[in-house]
Short mmCIF file of C-alpha atoms in Angstrom, two decimals:
data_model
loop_
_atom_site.label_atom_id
_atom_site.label_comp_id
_atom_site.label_asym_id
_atom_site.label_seq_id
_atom_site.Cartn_x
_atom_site.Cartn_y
_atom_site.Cartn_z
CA UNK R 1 78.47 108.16 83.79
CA UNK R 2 79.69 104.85 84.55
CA UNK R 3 82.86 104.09 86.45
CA UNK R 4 85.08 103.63 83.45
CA UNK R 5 83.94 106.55 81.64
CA UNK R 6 84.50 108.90 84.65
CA UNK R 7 88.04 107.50 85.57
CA UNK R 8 89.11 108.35 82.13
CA UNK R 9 87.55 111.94 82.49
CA UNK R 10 90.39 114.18 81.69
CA UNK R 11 89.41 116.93 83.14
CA UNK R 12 88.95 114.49 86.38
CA UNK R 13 92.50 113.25 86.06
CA UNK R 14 93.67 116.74 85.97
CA UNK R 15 91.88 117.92 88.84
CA UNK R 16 93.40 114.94 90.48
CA UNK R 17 96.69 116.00 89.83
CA UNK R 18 96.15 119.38 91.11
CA UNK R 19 95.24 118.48 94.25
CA UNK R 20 98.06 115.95 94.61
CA UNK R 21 99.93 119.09 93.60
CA UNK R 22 103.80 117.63 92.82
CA UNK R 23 103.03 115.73 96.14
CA UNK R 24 103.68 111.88 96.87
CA UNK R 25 100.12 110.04 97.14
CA UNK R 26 101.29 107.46 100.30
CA UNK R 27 98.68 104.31 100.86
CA UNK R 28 97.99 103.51 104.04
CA UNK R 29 96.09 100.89 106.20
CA UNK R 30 95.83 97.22 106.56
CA UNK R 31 96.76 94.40 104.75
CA UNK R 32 94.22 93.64 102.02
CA UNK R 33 92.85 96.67 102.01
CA UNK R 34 94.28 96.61 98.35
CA UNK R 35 96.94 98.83 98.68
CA UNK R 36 99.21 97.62 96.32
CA UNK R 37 95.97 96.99 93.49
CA UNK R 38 94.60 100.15 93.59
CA UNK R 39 98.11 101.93 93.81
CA UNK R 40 98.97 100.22 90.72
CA UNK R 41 95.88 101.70 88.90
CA UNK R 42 95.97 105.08 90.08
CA UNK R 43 100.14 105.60 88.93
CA UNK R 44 98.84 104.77 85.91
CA UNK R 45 95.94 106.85 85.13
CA UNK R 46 98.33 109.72 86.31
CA UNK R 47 100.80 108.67 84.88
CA UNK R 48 103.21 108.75 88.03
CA UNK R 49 105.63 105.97 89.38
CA UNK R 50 104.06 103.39 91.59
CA UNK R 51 106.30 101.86 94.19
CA UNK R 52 105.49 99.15 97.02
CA UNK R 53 107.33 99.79 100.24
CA UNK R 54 107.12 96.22 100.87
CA UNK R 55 109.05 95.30 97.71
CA UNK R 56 111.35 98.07 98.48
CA UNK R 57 112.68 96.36 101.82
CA UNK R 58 112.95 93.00 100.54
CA UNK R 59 115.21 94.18 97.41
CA UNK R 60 117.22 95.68 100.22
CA UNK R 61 117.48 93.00 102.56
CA UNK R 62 117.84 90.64 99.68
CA UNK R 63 114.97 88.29 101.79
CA UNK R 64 111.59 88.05 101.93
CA UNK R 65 109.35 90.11 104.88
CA UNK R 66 108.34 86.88 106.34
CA UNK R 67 112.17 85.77 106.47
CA UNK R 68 113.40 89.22 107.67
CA UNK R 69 110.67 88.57 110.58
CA UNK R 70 111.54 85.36 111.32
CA UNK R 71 115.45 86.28 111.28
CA UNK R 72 115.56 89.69 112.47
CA UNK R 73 112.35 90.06 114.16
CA UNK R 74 110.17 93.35 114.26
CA UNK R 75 112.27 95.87 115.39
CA UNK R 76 114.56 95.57 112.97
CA UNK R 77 112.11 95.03 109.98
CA UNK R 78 110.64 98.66 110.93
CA UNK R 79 113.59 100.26 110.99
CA UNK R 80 114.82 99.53 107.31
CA UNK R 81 111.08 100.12 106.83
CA UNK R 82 111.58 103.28 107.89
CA UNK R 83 115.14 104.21 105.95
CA UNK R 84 113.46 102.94 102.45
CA UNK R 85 110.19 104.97 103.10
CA UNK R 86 112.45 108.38 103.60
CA UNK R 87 114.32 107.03 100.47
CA UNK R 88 111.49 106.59 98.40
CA UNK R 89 109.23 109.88 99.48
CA UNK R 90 112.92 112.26 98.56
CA UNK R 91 113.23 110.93 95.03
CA UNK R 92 109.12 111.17 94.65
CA UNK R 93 106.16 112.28 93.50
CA UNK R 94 105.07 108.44 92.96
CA UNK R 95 102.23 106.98 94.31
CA UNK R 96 103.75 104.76 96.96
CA UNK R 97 101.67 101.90 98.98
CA UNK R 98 102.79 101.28 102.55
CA UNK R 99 102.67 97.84 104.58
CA UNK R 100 100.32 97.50 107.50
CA UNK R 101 101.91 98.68 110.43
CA UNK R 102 104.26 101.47 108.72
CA UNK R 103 101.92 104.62 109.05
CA UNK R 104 101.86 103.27 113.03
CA UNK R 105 105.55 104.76 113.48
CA UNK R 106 105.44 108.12 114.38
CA UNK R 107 108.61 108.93 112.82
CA UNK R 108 106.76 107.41 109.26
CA UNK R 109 103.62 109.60 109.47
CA UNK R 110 106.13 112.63 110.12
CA UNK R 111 107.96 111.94 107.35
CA UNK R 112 104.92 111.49 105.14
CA UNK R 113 102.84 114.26 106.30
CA UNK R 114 106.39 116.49 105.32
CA UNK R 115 106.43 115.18 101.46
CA UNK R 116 103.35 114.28 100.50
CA UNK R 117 99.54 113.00 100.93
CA UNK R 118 98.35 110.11 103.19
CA UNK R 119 95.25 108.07 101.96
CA UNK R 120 93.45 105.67 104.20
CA UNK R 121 91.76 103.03 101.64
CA UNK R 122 89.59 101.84 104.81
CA UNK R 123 87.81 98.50 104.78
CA UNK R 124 85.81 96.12 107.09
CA UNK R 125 87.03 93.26 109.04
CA UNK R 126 85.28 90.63 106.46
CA UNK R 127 86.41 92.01 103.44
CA UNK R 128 89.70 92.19 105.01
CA UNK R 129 89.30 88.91 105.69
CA UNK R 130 88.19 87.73 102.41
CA UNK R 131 91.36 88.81 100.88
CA UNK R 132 94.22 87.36 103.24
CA UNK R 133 92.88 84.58 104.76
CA UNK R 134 94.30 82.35 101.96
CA UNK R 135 97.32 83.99 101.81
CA UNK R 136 100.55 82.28 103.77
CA UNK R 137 102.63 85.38 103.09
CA UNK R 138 101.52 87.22 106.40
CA UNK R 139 103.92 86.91 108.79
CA UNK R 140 101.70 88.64 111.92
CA UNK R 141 98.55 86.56 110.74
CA UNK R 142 100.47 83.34 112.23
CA UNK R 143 98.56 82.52 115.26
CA UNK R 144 96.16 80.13 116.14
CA UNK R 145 93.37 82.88 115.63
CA UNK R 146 94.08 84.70 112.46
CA UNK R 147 91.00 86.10 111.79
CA UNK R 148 90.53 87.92 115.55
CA UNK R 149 94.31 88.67 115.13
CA UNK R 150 93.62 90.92 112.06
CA UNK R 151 90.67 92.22 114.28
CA UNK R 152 93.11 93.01 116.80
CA UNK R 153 95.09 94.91 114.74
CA UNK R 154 92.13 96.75 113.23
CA UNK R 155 91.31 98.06 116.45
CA UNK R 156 94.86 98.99 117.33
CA UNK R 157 95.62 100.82 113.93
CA UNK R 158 92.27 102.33 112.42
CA UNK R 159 92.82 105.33 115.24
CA UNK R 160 95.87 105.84 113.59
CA UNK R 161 95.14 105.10 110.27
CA UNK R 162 92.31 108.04 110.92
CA UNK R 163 94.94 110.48 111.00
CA UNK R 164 95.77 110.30 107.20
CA UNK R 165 94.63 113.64 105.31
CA UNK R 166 92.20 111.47 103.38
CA UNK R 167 89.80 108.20 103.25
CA UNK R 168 88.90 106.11 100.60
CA UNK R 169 86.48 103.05 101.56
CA UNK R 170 88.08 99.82 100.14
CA UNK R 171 85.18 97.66 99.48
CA UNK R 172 83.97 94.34 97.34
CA UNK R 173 83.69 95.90 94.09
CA UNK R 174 85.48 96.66 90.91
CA UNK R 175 88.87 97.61 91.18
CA UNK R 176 88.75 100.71 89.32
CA UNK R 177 85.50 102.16 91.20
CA UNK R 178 87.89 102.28 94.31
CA UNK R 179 90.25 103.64 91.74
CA UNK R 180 87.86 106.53 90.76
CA UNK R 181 87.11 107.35 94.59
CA UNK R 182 90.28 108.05 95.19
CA UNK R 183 90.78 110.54 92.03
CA UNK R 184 87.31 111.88 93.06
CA UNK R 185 89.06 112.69 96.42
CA UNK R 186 92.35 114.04 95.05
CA UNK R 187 90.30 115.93 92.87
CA UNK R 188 87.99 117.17 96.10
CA UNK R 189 91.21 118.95 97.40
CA UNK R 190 91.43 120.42 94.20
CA UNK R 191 88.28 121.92 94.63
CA UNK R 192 88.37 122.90 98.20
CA UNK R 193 91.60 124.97 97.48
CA UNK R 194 90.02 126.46 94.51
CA UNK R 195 87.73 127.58 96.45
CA UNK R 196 89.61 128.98 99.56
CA UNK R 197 91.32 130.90 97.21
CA UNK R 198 88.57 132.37 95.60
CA UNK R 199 87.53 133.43 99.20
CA UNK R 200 90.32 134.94 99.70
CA UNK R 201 90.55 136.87 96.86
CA UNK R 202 87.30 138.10 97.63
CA UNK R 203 87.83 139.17 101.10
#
């Protein structure tokens, strides 16, 4: 069964449901790791509301991230962060992609591991690489290194990123086979609770 086919599986879709059970599905992990892309396909094969944190905070701030960076700095960028993500994750379920560093706040992986499901899509540093080097939109990837930058953040956040409930590799292929691992892995916690439950009726 080929990628297509099996995304469109109904009884795959369902499964996938059930083990998101009413939850918000929150992205997580670095930039280009195609949080946004794969977000987009998987609200729609469920048929739940996608929203982009990133897009989120800039509607509120009425500026672009780079410009709320280069105004505010940091500090204060994570902190509205932080006020849309609890917005967003009360009026869920959605499937919601996060920016880089926002699963790094403690206060953000509490508030996501209290509403719904964290999912690591996890990739390598040249893939990674691949995907942002052209990009001019990435405010920490302004050095005179960008490349050992992102591997500098790689080592600081994949520890963290580790903690999410779930991983999904994020790799150079078609979009909707990363799309189908990560129904295949909604639909794994389907299964697993299925069959905890079955063990416990039997005990």
């Amino acid at each position: 069964m080929n990628a297509k086919q099996d995304s469109g599986n109904p009884n795959l879709k369902q499964k996938a449901l059930s083990g998101l059970a009413g939850r918000n599905l929150i992205l997580v992990g670095l930039m280009g790791a195609g949080k946004t892309a794969i977000g987009k396909l998987v609200a729609d094969k469920l048929k739940l509301p996608y929203v982009d944190t990133d897009q989120e905070i800039e509607a509120a701030a009425q500026m672009t991230i780079a410009d709320l960076f280069e105004q505010y700095g940091e500090p204060e960028f994570r902190a509205l962060e932080t006020r849309v993500i609890e917005r967003i994750l009360t009026e869920g379920p959605a499937i919601v992609s996060t920016g880089g560093g926002a699963f790094v706040n403690p206060v953000n992986r509490k508030l996501i591991a209290d509403s719904g499901l964290s999912l690591w899509l996890k990739a390598d540093l040249e893939t990674l690489w691949d995907r942002v080097r052209r990009r001019q939109t990435r405010p920490l990837l302004k050095t005179e290194n960008p490349k050992q930058t992102l591997k500098n953040l790689m080592d600081a956040r994949y520890p963290v990123y580790a903690e999410a409930e779930v991983t999904v590799l994020s790799r150079n292929v078609r979009k909707e086979t990363v799309m189908r691992d990560v129904l295949k892995a909604l639909a794994a916690l389907h299964d697993r609770n299925e069959g905890a439950a079955h063990d416990q009726d039997a005990g």
